[in-house]
mmCIF file with all atom_site columns, C-alpha atoms and ligand atoms in Angstrom:
data_model
loop_
_atom_site.group_PDB
_atom_site.id
_atom_site.type_symbol
_atom_site.label_atom_id
_atom_site.label_alt_id
_atom_site.label_comp_id
_atom_site.label_asym_id
_atom_site.label_entity_id
_atom_site.label_seq_id
_atom_site.pdbx_PDB_ins_code
_atom_site.Cartn_x
_atom_site.Cartn_y
_atom_site.Cartn_z
_atom_site.occupancy
_atom_site.B_iso_or_equiv
_atom_site.pdbx_formal_charge
_atom_site.auth_seq_id
_atom_site.auth_comp_id
_atom_site.auth_asym_id
_atom_site.auth_atom_id
_atom_site.pdbx_PDB_model_num
ATOM   1   C  CA  . UNK A 1 1   ? -33.520 -93.494  -3.679 1.00 0.00 ? 1   UNK A CA  1
ATOM   2   C  CA  . UNK A 1 2   ? -33.367 -89.971  -3.171 1.00 0.00 ? 2   UNK A CA  1
ATOM   3   C  CA  . UNK A 1 3   ? -29.746 -89.860  -1.620 1.00 0.00 ? 3   UNK A CA  1
ATOM   4   C  CA  . UNK A 1 4   ? -27.308 -88.914  -4.074 1.00 0.00 ? 4   UNK A CA  1
ATOM   5   C  CA  . UNK A 1 5   ? -24.933 -91.243  -5.657 1.00 0.00 ? 5   UNK A CA  1
ATOM   6   C  CA  . UNK A 1 6   ? -21.684 -90.234  -3.595 1.00 0.00 ? 6   UNK A CA  1
ATOM   7   C  CA  . UNK A 1 7   ? -23.889 -90.667  -0.366 1.00 0.00 ? 7   UNK A CA  1
ATOM   8   C  CA  . UNK A 1 8   ? -25.397 -94.008  -1.559 1.00 0.00 ? 8   UNK A CA  1
ATOM   9   C  CA  . UNK A 1 9   ? -21.781 -95.236  -2.531 1.00 0.00 ? 9   UNK A CA  1
ATOM   10  C  CA  . UNK A 1 10  ? -20.867 -94.059  1.333  1.00 0.00 ? 10  UNK A CA  1
ATOM   11  C  CA  . UNK A 1 11  ? -23.542 -96.035  2.658  1.00 0.00 ? 11  UNK A CA  1
ATOM   12  C  CA  . UNK A 1 12  ? -22.744 -99.262  0.827  1.00 0.00 ? 12  UNK A CA  1
ATOM   13  C  CA  . UNK A 1 13  ? -19.395 -98.942  1.961  1.00 0.00 ? 13  UNK A CA  1
ATOM   14  C  CA  . UNK A 1 14  ? -20.472 -98.688  5.613  1.00 0.00 ? 14  UNK A CA  1
ATOM   15  C  CA  . UNK A 1 15  ? -23.186 -101.600 5.005  1.00 0.00 ? 15  UNK A CA  1
ATOM   16  C  CA  . UNK A 1 16  ? -20.172 -103.956 3.651  1.00 0.00 ? 16  UNK A CA  1
ATOM   17  C  CA  . UNK A 1 17  ? -18.272 -103.400 6.927  1.00 0.00 ? 17  UNK A CA  1
ATOM   18  C  CA  . UNK A 1 18  ? -20.910 -105.791 8.901  1.00 0.00 ? 18  UNK A CA  1
ATOM   19  C  CA  . UNK A 1 19  ? -21.633 -109.340 8.456  1.00 0.00 ? 19  UNK A CA  1
ATOM   20  C  CA  . UNK A 1 20  ? -25.376 -108.473 8.661  1.00 0.00 ? 20  UNK A CA  1
ATOM   21  C  CA  . UNK A 1 21  ? -26.652 -105.495 6.713  1.00 0.00 ? 21  UNK A CA  1
ATOM   22  C  CA  . UNK A 1 22  ? -29.003 -104.448 9.488  1.00 0.00 ? 22  UNK A CA  1
ATOM   23  C  CA  . UNK A 1 23  ? -26.059 -103.678 11.754 1.00 0.00 ? 23  UNK A CA  1
ATOM   24  C  CA  . UNK A 1 24  ? -25.077 -100.909 9.682  1.00 0.00 ? 24  UNK A CA  1
ATOM   25  C  CA  . UNK A 1 25  ? -28.297 -99.204  10.830 1.00 0.00 ? 25  UNK A CA  1
ATOM   26  C  CA  . UNK A 1 26  ? -26.473 -96.959  13.416 1.00 0.00 ? 26  UNK A CA  1
ATOM   27  C  CA  . UNK A 1 27  ? -23.905 -95.551  11.261 1.00 0.00 ? 27  UNK A CA  1
ATOM   28  C  CA  . UNK A 1 28  ? -26.430 -95.036  8.463  1.00 0.00 ? 28  UNK A CA  1
ATOM   29  C  CA  . UNK A 1 29  ? -28.932 -93.108  10.621 1.00 0.00 ? 29  UNK A CA  1
ATOM   30  C  CA  . UNK A 1 30  ? -25.577 -90.928  11.685 1.00 0.00 ? 30  UNK A CA  1
ATOM   31  C  CA  . UNK A 1 31  ? -25.080 -90.401  7.999  1.00 0.00 ? 31  UNK A CA  1
ATOM   32  C  CA  . UNK A 1 32  ? -28.544 -89.431  7.292  1.00 0.00 ? 32  UNK A CA  1
ATOM   33  C  CA  . UNK A 1 33  ? -28.211 -87.002  10.154 1.00 0.00 ? 33  UNK A CA  1
ATOM   34  C  CA  . UNK A 1 34  ? -25.075 -85.764  8.759  1.00 0.00 ? 34  UNK A CA  1
ATOM   35  C  CA  . UNK A 1 35  ? -26.704 -85.075  5.312  1.00 0.00 ? 35  UNK A CA  1
ATOM   36  C  CA  . UNK A 1 36  ? -29.831 -83.400  6.678  1.00 0.00 ? 36  UNK A CA  1
ATOM   37  C  CA  . UNK A 1 37  ? -29.518 -82.381  10.314 1.00 0.00 ? 37  UNK A CA  1
ATOM   38  C  CA  . UNK A 1 38  ? -31.912 -84.827  11.270 1.00 0.00 ? 38  UNK A CA  1
ATOM   39  C  CA  . UNK A 1 39  ? -33.447 -88.197  10.277 1.00 0.00 ? 39  UNK A CA  1
ATOM   40  C  CA  . UNK A 1 40  ? -35.980 -87.182  7.459  1.00 0.00 ? 40  UNK A CA  1
ATOM   41  C  CA  . UNK A 1 41  ? -38.755 -89.560  6.591  1.00 0.00 ? 41  UNK A CA  1
ATOM   42  C  CA  . UNK A 1 42  ? -36.949 -89.702  3.140  1.00 0.00 ? 42  UNK A CA  1
ATOM   43  C  CA  . UNK A 1 43  ? -33.656 -91.212  5.016  1.00 0.00 ? 43  UNK A CA  1
ATOM   44  C  CA  . UNK A 1 44  ? -35.705 -93.711  6.805  1.00 0.00 ? 44  UNK A CA  1
ATOM   45  C  CA  . UNK A 1 45  ? -37.265 -94.947  3.516  1.00 0.00 ? 45  UNK A CA  1
ATOM   46  C  CA  . UNK A 1 46  ? -33.695 -95.058  2.006  1.00 0.00 ? 46  UNK A CA  1
ATOM   47  C  CA  . UNK A 1 47  ? -32.014 -96.679  4.964  1.00 0.00 ? 47  UNK A CA  1
ATOM   48  C  CA  . UNK A 1 48  ? -34.980 -99.365  5.048  1.00 0.00 ? 48  UNK A CA  1
ATOM   49  C  CA  . UNK A 1 49  ? -34.104 -100.373 1.720  1.00 0.00 ? 49  UNK A CA  1
ATOM   50  C  CA  . UNK A 1 50  ? -30.345 -100.313 2.064  1.00 0.00 ? 50  UNK A CA  1
ATOM   51  C  CA  . UNK A 1 51  ? -30.355 -102.653 4.894  1.00 0.00 ? 51  UNK A CA  1
ATOM   52  C  CA  . UNK A 1 52  ? -33.351 -104.603 4.304  1.00 0.00 ? 52  UNK A CA  1
ATOM   53  C  CA  . UNK A 1 53  ? -35.713 -104.010 7.118  1.00 0.00 ? 53  UNK A CA  1
ATOM   54  C  CA  . UNK A 1 54  ? -39.024 -102.246 7.429  1.00 0.00 ? 54  UNK A CA  1
ATOM   55  C  CA  . UNK A 1 55  ? -39.379 -98.099  7.644  1.00 0.00 ? 55  UNK A CA  1
ATOM   56  C  CA  . UNK A 1 56  ? -40.908 -98.904  11.086 1.00 0.00 ? 56  UNK A CA  1
ATOM   57  C  CA  . UNK A 1 57  ? -37.949 -100.695 12.381 1.00 0.00 ? 57  UNK A CA  1
ATOM   58  C  CA  . UNK A 1 58  ? -35.678 -97.997  11.268 1.00 0.00 ? 58  UNK A CA  1
ATOM   59  C  CA  . UNK A 1 59  ? -37.811 -95.247  12.827 1.00 0.00 ? 59  UNK A CA  1
ATOM   60  C  CA  . UNK A 1 60  ? -38.032 -97.324  15.906 1.00 0.00 ? 60  UNK A CA  1
ATOM   61  C  CA  . UNK A 1 61  ? -34.211 -97.229  16.311 1.00 0.00 ? 61  UNK A CA  1
ATOM   62  C  CA  . UNK A 1 62  ? -34.042 -93.360  15.252 1.00 0.00 ? 62  UNK A CA  1
ATOM   63  C  CA  . UNK A 1 63  ? -36.643 -92.350  17.833 1.00 0.00 ? 63  UNK A CA  1
ATOM   64  C  CA  . UNK A 1 64  ? -35.241 -94.454  20.752 1.00 0.00 ? 64  UNK A CA  1
ATOM   65  C  CA  . UNK A 1 65  ? -31.897 -92.607  20.760 1.00 0.00 ? 65  UNK A CA  1
ATOM   66  C  CA  . UNK A 1 66  ? -32.171 -88.896  21.454 1.00 0.00 ? 66  UNK A CA  1
ATOM   67  C  CA  . UNK A 1 67  ? -29.094 -88.049  19.690 1.00 0.00 ? 67  UNK A CA  1
ATOM   68  C  CA  . UNK A 1 68  ? -30.712 -88.717  16.490 1.00 0.00 ? 68  UNK A CA  1
ATOM   69  C  CA  . UNK A 1 69  ? -33.010 -85.836  15.732 1.00 0.00 ? 69  UNK A CA  1
ATOM   70  C  CA  . UNK A 1 70  ? -36.282 -86.108  14.490 1.00 0.00 ? 70  UNK A CA  1
ATOM   71  C  CA  . UNK A 1 71  ? -36.491 -82.463  13.301 1.00 0.00 ? 71  UNK A CA  1
ATOM   72  C  CA  . UNK A 1 72  ? -33.994 -79.852  12.083 1.00 0.00 ? 72  UNK A CA  1
ATOM   73  C  CA  . UNK A 1 73  ? -31.973 -78.382  14.965 1.00 0.00 ? 73  UNK A CA  1
ATOM   74  C  CA  . UNK A 1 74  ? -30.347 -74.886  15.078 1.00 0.00 ? 74  UNK A CA  1
ATOM   75  C  CA  . UNK A 1 75  ? -26.959 -74.098  13.726 1.00 0.00 ? 75  UNK A CA  1
ATOM   76  C  CA  . UNK A 1 76  ? -25.952 -74.771  17.243 1.00 0.00 ? 76  UNK A CA  1
ATOM   77  C  CA  . UNK A 1 77  ? -26.967 -77.525  19.223 1.00 0.00 ? 77  UNK A CA  1
ATOM   78  C  CA  . UNK A 1 78  ? -26.510 -76.500  22.846 1.00 0.00 ? 78  UNK A CA  1
ATOM   79  C  CA  . UNK A 1 79  ? -26.362 -79.702  25.036 1.00 0.00 ? 79  UNK A CA  1
ATOM   80  C  CA  . UNK A 1 80  ? -26.033 -78.902  28.681 1.00 0.00 ? 80  UNK A CA  1
ATOM   81  C  CA  . UNK A 1 81  ? -25.449 -82.060  30.914 1.00 0.00 ? 81  UNK A CA  1
ATOM   82  C  CA  . UNK A 1 82  ? -27.940 -82.251  33.826 1.00 0.00 ? 82  UNK A CA  1
ATOM   83  C  CA  . UNK A 1 83  ? -26.852 -85.517  35.368 1.00 0.00 ? 83  UNK A CA  1
ATOM   84  C  CA  . UNK A 1 84  ? -25.600 -85.845  38.986 1.00 0.00 ? 84  UNK A CA  1
ATOM   85  C  CA  . UNK A 1 85  ? -21.675 -84.646  38.975 1.00 0.00 ? 85  UNK A CA  1
ATOM   86  C  CA  . UNK A 1 86  ? -22.760 -81.678  36.932 1.00 0.00 ? 86  UNK A CA  1
ATOM   87  C  CA  . UNK A 1 87  ? -25.761 -80.862  39.211 1.00 0.00 ? 87  UNK A CA  1
ATOM   88  C  CA  . UNK A 1 88  ? -23.825 -80.998  42.184 1.00 0.00 ? 88  UNK A CA  1
ATOM   89  C  CA  . UNK A 1 89  ? -21.557 -78.619  40.501 1.00 0.00 ? 89  UNK A CA  1
ATOM   90  C  CA  . UNK A 1 90  ? -24.167 -76.089  39.473 1.00 0.00 ? 90  UNK A CA  1
ATOM   91  C  CA  . UNK A 1 91  ? -25.264 -77.345  36.043 1.00 0.00 ? 91  UNK A CA  1
ATOM   92  C  CA  . UNK A 1 92  ? -28.888 -75.570  37.051 1.00 0.00 ? 92  UNK A CA  1
ATOM   93  C  CA  . UNK A 1 93  ? -27.384 -72.097  37.067 1.00 0.00 ? 93  UNK A CA  1
ATOM   94  C  CA  . UNK A 1 94  ? -25.682 -73.099  33.505 1.00 0.00 ? 94  UNK A CA  1
ATOM   95  C  CA  . UNK A 1 95  ? -29.018 -74.175  32.260 1.00 0.00 ? 95  UNK A CA  1
ATOM   96  C  CA  . UNK A 1 96  ? -30.609 -70.834  33.392 1.00 0.00 ? 96  UNK A CA  1
ATOM   97  C  CA  . UNK A 1 97  ? -27.887 -68.823  31.469 1.00 0.00 ? 97  UNK A CA  1
ATOM   98  C  CA  . UNK A 1 98  ? -28.262 -70.682  28.313 1.00 0.00 ? 98  UNK A CA  1
ATOM   99  C  CA  . UNK A 1 99  ? -32.181 -70.471  28.618 1.00 0.00 ? 99  UNK A CA  1
ATOM   100 C  CA  . UNK A 1 100 ? -32.099 -66.832  29.264 1.00 0.00 ? 100 UNK A CA  1
ATOM   101 C  CA  . UNK A 1 101 ? -29.787 -66.119  26.710 1.00 0.00 ? 101 UNK A CA  1
ATOM   102 C  CA  . UNK A 1 102 ? -31.485 -68.138  23.882 1.00 0.00 ? 102 UNK A CA  1
ATOM   103 C  CA  . UNK A 1 103 ? -35.217 -67.474  25.426 1.00 0.00 ? 103 UNK A CA  1
ATOM   104 C  CA  . UNK A 1 104 ? -35.615 -71.504  24.670 1.00 0.00 ? 104 UNK A CA  1
ATOM   105 C  CA  . UNK A 1 105 ? -37.083 -74.027  26.765 1.00 0.00 ? 105 UNK A CA  1
ATOM   106 C  CA  . UNK A 1 106 ? -35.581 -77.704  26.594 1.00 0.00 ? 106 UNK A CA  1
ATOM   107 C  CA  . UNK A 1 107 ? -35.820 -79.051  23.085 1.00 0.00 ? 107 UNK A CA  1
ATOM   108 C  CA  . UNK A 1 108 ? -36.551 -76.003  21.327 1.00 0.00 ? 108 UNK A CA  1
ATOM   109 C  CA  . UNK A 1 109 ? -35.123 -74.056  18.460 1.00 0.00 ? 109 UNK A CA  1
ATOM   110 C  CA  . UNK A 1 110 ? -35.358 -70.575  17.930 1.00 0.00 ? 110 UNK A CA  1
ATOM   111 C  CA  . UNK A 1 111 ? -36.808 -68.963  14.881 1.00 0.00 ? 111 UNK A CA  1
ATOM   112 C  CA  . UNK A 1 112 ? -33.673 -67.802  13.209 1.00 0.00 ? 112 UNK A CA  1
ATOM   113 C  CA  . UNK A 1 113 ? -32.393 -71.408  13.597 1.00 0.00 ? 113 UNK A CA  1
ATOM   114 C  CA  . UNK A 1 114 ? -29.368 -70.432  15.309 1.00 0.00 ? 114 UNK A CA  1
ATOM   115 C  CA  . UNK A 1 115 ? -30.027 -72.300  18.631 1.00 0.00 ? 115 UNK A CA  1
ATOM   116 C  CA  . UNK A 1 116 ? -31.364 -75.362  19.992 1.00 0.00 ? 116 UNK A CA  1
ATOM   117 C  CA  . UNK A 1 117 ? -31.320 -75.984  23.701 1.00 0.00 ? 117 UNK A CA  1
ATOM   118 C  CA  . UNK A 1 118 ? -31.519 -79.335  25.475 1.00 0.00 ? 118 UNK A CA  1
ATOM   119 C  CA  . UNK A 1 119 ? -30.616 -80.507  29.063 1.00 0.00 ? 119 UNK A CA  1
ATOM   120 C  CA  . UNK A 1 120 ? -29.138 -83.865  28.574 1.00 0.00 ? 120 UNK A CA  1
ATOM   121 C  CA  . UNK A 1 121 ? -27.995 -87.091  30.540 1.00 0.00 ? 121 UNK A CA  1
ATOM   122 C  CA  . UNK A 1 122 ? -24.347 -87.488  31.187 1.00 0.00 ? 122 UNK A CA  1
ATOM   123 C  CA  . UNK A 1 123 ? -21.849 -86.495  28.476 1.00 0.00 ? 123 UNK A CA  1
ATOM   124 C  CA  . UNK A 1 124 ? -18.825 -88.378  29.652 1.00 0.00 ? 124 UNK A CA  1
ATOM   125 C  CA  . UNK A 1 125 ? -17.123 -85.160  31.334 1.00 0.00 ? 125 UNK A CA  1
ATOM   126 C  CA  . UNK A 1 126 ? -17.867 -85.707  34.897 1.00 0.00 ? 126 UNK A CA  1
ATOM   127 C  CA  . UNK A 1 127 ? -14.565 -84.907  36.159 1.00 0.00 ? 127 UNK A CA  1
ATOM   128 C  CA  . UNK A 1 128 ? -14.671 -81.529  34.418 1.00 0.00 ? 128 UNK A CA  1
ATOM   129 C  CA  . UNK A 1 129 ? -18.521 -80.697  35.423 1.00 0.00 ? 129 UNK A CA  1
ATOM   130 C  CA  . UNK A 1 130 ? -20.272 -78.691  34.763 1.00 0.00 ? 130 UNK A CA  1
ATOM   131 C  CA  . UNK A 1 131 ? -20.022 -79.517  31.111 1.00 0.00 ? 131 UNK A CA  1
ATOM   132 C  CA  . UNK A 1 132 ? -21.769 -78.586  27.649 1.00 0.00 ? 132 UNK A CA  1
ATOM   133 C  CA  . UNK A 1 133 ? -21.700 -79.642  24.254 1.00 0.00 ? 133 UNK A CA  1
ATOM   134 C  CA  . UNK A 1 134 ? -21.885 -77.353  21.332 1.00 0.00 ? 134 UNK A CA  1
ATOM   135 C  CA  . UNK A 1 135 ? -22.591 -79.569  18.347 1.00 0.00 ? 135 UNK A CA  1
ATOM   136 C  CA  . UNK A 1 136 ? -21.291 -82.530  20.138 1.00 0.00 ? 136 UNK A CA  1
ATOM   137 C  CA  . UNK A 1 137 ? -17.952 -80.620  20.907 1.00 0.00 ? 137 UNK A CA  1
ATOM   138 C  CA  . UNK A 1 138 ? -17.435 -80.741  24.741 1.00 0.00 ? 138 UNK A CA  1
ATOM   139 C  CA  . UNK A 1 139 ? -16.454 -77.901  26.822 1.00 0.00 ? 139 UNK A CA  1
ATOM   140 C  CA  . UNK A 1 140 ? -15.593 -78.598  30.832 1.00 0.00 ? 140 UNK A CA  1
ATOM   141 C  CA  . UNK A 1 141 ? -15.238 -76.622  33.890 1.00 0.00 ? 141 UNK A CA  1
ATOM   142 C  CA  . UNK A 1 142 ? -17.862 -74.135  32.792 1.00 0.00 ? 142 UNK A CA  1
ATOM   143 C  CA  . UNK A 1 143 ? -18.815 -70.848  35.102 1.00 0.00 ? 143 UNK A CA  1
ATOM   144 C  CA  . UNK A 1 144 ? -22.132 -68.919  34.644 1.00 0.00 ? 144 UNK A CA  1
ATOM   145 C  CA  . UNK A 1 145 ? -19.827 -66.053  33.192 1.00 0.00 ? 145 UNK A CA  1
ATOM   146 C  CA  . UNK A 1 146 ? -18.011 -68.052  30.744 1.00 0.00 ? 146 UNK A CA  1
ATOM   147 C  CA  . UNK A 1 147 ? -21.263 -69.854  29.618 1.00 0.00 ? 147 UNK A CA  1
ATOM   148 C  CA  . UNK A 1 148 ? -22.802 -66.472  28.839 1.00 0.00 ? 148 UNK A CA  1
ATOM   149 C  CA  . UNK A 1 149 ? -19.725 -65.518  26.864 1.00 0.00 ? 149 UNK A CA  1
ATOM   150 C  CA  . UNK A 1 150 ? -19.597 -68.731  24.927 1.00 0.00 ? 150 UNK A CA  1
ATOM   151 C  CA  . UNK A 1 151 ? -23.393 -67.831  23.863 1.00 0.00 ? 151 UNK A CA  1
ATOM   152 C  CA  . UNK A 1 152 ? -22.559 -64.517  23.077 1.00 0.00 ? 152 UNK A CA  1
ATOM   153 C  CA  . UNK A 1 153 ? -19.403 -65.591  20.933 1.00 0.00 ? 153 UNK A CA  1
ATOM   154 C  CA  . UNK A 1 154 ? -21.441 -68.243  19.157 1.00 0.00 ? 154 UNK A CA  1
ATOM   155 C  CA  . UNK A 1 155 ? -24.079 -65.676  18.164 1.00 0.00 ? 155 UNK A CA  1
ATOM   156 C  CA  . UNK A 1 156 ? -21.487 -62.842  16.988 1.00 0.00 ? 156 UNK A CA  1
ATOM   157 C  CA  . UNK A 1 157 ? -18.918 -64.918  15.339 1.00 0.00 ? 157 UNK A CA  1
ATOM   158 C  CA  . UNK A 1 158 ? -21.058 -67.847  14.038 1.00 0.00 ? 158 UNK A CA  1
ATOM   159 C  CA  . UNK A 1 159 ? -18.191 -70.003  13.341 1.00 0.00 ? 159 UNK A CA  1
ATOM   160 C  CA  . UNK A 1 160 ? -19.020 -72.625  10.707 1.00 0.00 ? 160 UNK A CA  1
ATOM   161 C  CA  . UNK A 1 161 ? -16.563 -75.142  12.307 1.00 0.00 ? 161 UNK A CA  1
ATOM   162 C  CA  . UNK A 1 162 ? -17.017 -75.849  16.027 1.00 0.00 ? 162 UNK A CA  1
ATOM   163 C  CA  . UNK A 1 163 ? -13.836 -77.185  17.669 1.00 0.00 ? 163 UNK A CA  1
ATOM   164 C  CA  . UNK A 1 164 ? -13.756 -78.538  21.283 1.00 0.00 ? 164 UNK A CA  1
ATOM   165 C  CA  . UNK A 1 165 ? -10.118 -77.322  21.866 1.00 0.00 ? 165 UNK A CA  1
ATOM   166 C  CA  . UNK A 1 166 ? -10.588 -73.905  21.090 1.00 0.00 ? 166 UNK A CA  1
ATOM   167 C  CA  . UNK A 1 167 ? -13.873 -73.543  22.963 1.00 0.00 ? 167 UNK A CA  1
ATOM   168 C  CA  . UNK A 1 168 ? -12.411 -75.253  25.911 1.00 0.00 ? 168 UNK A CA  1
ATOM   169 C  CA  . UNK A 1 169 ? -9.311  -72.622  25.752 1.00 0.00 ? 169 UNK A CA  1
ATOM   170 C  CA  . UNK A 1 170 ? -11.480 -69.643  25.362 1.00 0.00 ? 170 UNK A CA  1
ATOM   171 C  CA  . UNK A 1 171 ? -14.606 -70.730  27.935 1.00 0.00 ? 171 UNK A CA  1
ATOM   172 C  CA  . UNK A 1 172 ? -13.751 -73.660  29.662 1.00 0.00 ? 172 UNK A CA  1
ATOM   173 C  CA  . UNK A 1 173 ? -11.958 -74.456  33.190 1.00 0.00 ? 173 UNK A CA  1
ATOM   174 C  CA  . UNK A 1 174 ? -10.921 -77.317  34.786 1.00 0.00 ? 174 UNK A CA  1
ATOM   175 C  CA  . UNK A 1 175 ? -10.914 -80.652  32.425 1.00 0.00 ? 175 UNK A CA  1
ATOM   176 C  CA  . UNK A 1 176 ? -11.559 -84.219  33.406 1.00 0.00 ? 176 UNK A CA  1
ATOM   177 C  CA  . UNK A 1 177 ? -7.943  -85.034  32.215 1.00 0.00 ? 177 UNK A CA  1
ATOM   178 C  CA  . UNK A 1 178 ? -5.613  -83.829  29.861 1.00 0.00 ? 178 UNK A CA  1
ATOM   179 C  CA  . UNK A 1 179 ? -5.409  -85.756  26.616 1.00 0.00 ? 179 UNK A CA  1
ATOM   180 C  CA  . UNK A 1 180 ? -1.824  -84.159  25.965 1.00 0.00 ? 180 UNK A CA  1
ATOM   181 C  CA  . UNK A 1 181 ? -2.229  -83.802  22.440 1.00 0.00 ? 181 UNK A CA  1
ATOM   182 C  CA  . UNK A 1 182 ? -3.940  -80.850  20.541 1.00 0.00 ? 182 UNK A CA  1
ATOM   183 C  CA  . UNK A 1 183 ? -6.859  -81.787  18.361 1.00 0.00 ? 183 UNK A CA  1
ATOM   184 C  CA  . UNK A 1 184 ? -7.851  -79.235  15.848 1.00 0.00 ? 184 UNK A CA  1
ATOM   185 C  CA  . UNK A 1 185 ? -10.708 -81.063  14.177 1.00 0.00 ? 185 UNK A CA  1
ATOM   186 C  CA  . UNK A 1 186 ? -14.253 -80.314  14.787 1.00 0.00 ? 186 UNK A CA  1
ATOM   187 C  CA  . UNK A 1 187 ? -17.833 -80.399  13.723 1.00 0.00 ? 187 UNK A CA  1
ATOM   188 C  CA  . UNK A 1 188 ? -19.796 -78.386  11.258 1.00 0.00 ? 188 UNK A CA  1
ATOM   189 C  CA  . UNK A 1 189 ? -23.332 -79.176  12.339 1.00 0.00 ? 189 UNK A CA  1
ATOM   190 C  CA  . UNK A 1 190 ? -25.254 -80.977  14.923 1.00 0.00 ? 190 UNK A CA  1
ATOM   191 C  CA  . UNK A 1 191 ? -23.906 -84.221  14.448 1.00 0.00 ? 191 UNK A CA  1
ATOM   192 C  CA  . UNK A 1 192 ? -21.027 -85.929  16.271 1.00 0.00 ? 192 UNK A CA  1
ATOM   193 C  CA  . UNK A 1 193 ? -17.803 -85.850  14.491 1.00 0.00 ? 193 UNK A CA  1
ATOM   194 C  CA  . UNK A 1 194 ? -16.181 -89.260  13.659 1.00 0.00 ? 194 UNK A CA  1
ATOM   195 C  CA  . UNK A 1 195 ? -13.093 -89.336  11.369 1.00 0.00 ? 195 UNK A CA  1
ATOM   196 C  CA  . UNK A 1 196 ? -13.898 -92.566  10.042 1.00 0.00 ? 196 UNK A CA  1
ATOM   197 C  CA  . UNK A 1 197 ? -17.545 -91.429  8.813  1.00 0.00 ? 197 UNK A CA  1
ATOM   198 C  CA  . UNK A 1 198 ? -15.956 -87.893  7.391  1.00 0.00 ? 198 UNK A CA  1
ATOM   199 C  CA  . UNK A 1 199 ? -17.978 -85.812  9.785  1.00 0.00 ? 199 UNK A CA  1
ATOM   200 C  CA  . UNK A 1 200 ? -14.994 -83.906  11.092 1.00 0.00 ? 200 UNK A CA  1
ATOM   201 C  CA  . UNK A 1 201 ? -13.103 -81.005  9.574  1.00 0.00 ? 201 UNK A CA  1
ATOM   202 C  CA  . UNK A 1 202 ? -9.686  -79.546  10.532 1.00 0.00 ? 202 UNK A CA  1
ATOM   203 C  CA  . UNK A 1 203 ? -9.354  -75.911  11.378 1.00 0.00 ? 203 UNK A CA  1
ATOM   204 C  CA  . UNK A 1 204 ? -6.605  -74.401  9.559  1.00 0.00 ? 204 UNK A CA  1
HETATM 205 S  S1  . LIG B 2 .   ? -22.689 -85.884  35.219 1.00 0.00 ? 301 LIG B S1  1
HETATM 206 FE FE1 . LIG B 2 .   ? -22.106 -84.197  33.759 1.00 0.00 ? 301 LIG B FE1 1
HETATM 207 S  S2  . LIG B 2 .   ? -20.651 -85.091  32.505 1.00 0.00 ? 301 LIG B S2  1
HETATM 208 FE FE2 . LIG B 2 .   ? -21.118 -86.788  33.654 1.00 0.00 ? 301 LIG B FE2 1
#
C-alpha cells in the first residue's frame, strides 16, 4: 500500500464505522481526493484492498459521480450552477464571465494550475440563484460584476483557505436563507469540507 501510515489508520477507522466494509467506499474516495486532489490509480488500488472489492468496482463508482475527479484540478475549482433556478436568474452570463476570465471551457484546467472551470447541476442554493462554488464553498446571489471581482480576487490573493462566509460577504448577494451563525471554516483544496473527515480548516 502506498498511502502513508497515518492515512491508512484514518481509512481503517472509517471502514470500521460500517457493518460492511464496501459501504465505506464513498468516504474513502473522498479521503483519496483530499490526499491528491483527484482519484489516482494508486488510490483505487489501495481502496480496493481496504474494502475487499475489485479495482474495477472502485473505479466504476469513482467515475460515476462527477465530484470525484479523475485528474488533478486547479487550485480553485469554479463550479457554476447551470440548473433551472440559476438559469432563469442569468447563470449563462455568470458562466460567460468565468469562461472569459479564465479562458477555459467546461471541465478544463489552465496551464498554471490555478483554475478549473465546470458548469454543474443544482448545488442546492436555488433560493439564492445564481450561485457558484469555489472548492465547494458556496456563494449565492451573484452578479456578473461580482463574479469578475471574485475571479480577480482569487487570482490576486490566492488564498490557501477558501471560506464560504467570507466569499459571500465579499461577492455574494441574496442568500437562500440565513443560517444565523457565522462559520469561519472552509476548504483548502478541491474537495468538499467535512469536519468529520478533517477536510475543513478554520480561518484564524
Ligand atoms: S438551480 Fe442553481 S443552485 Fe439550484
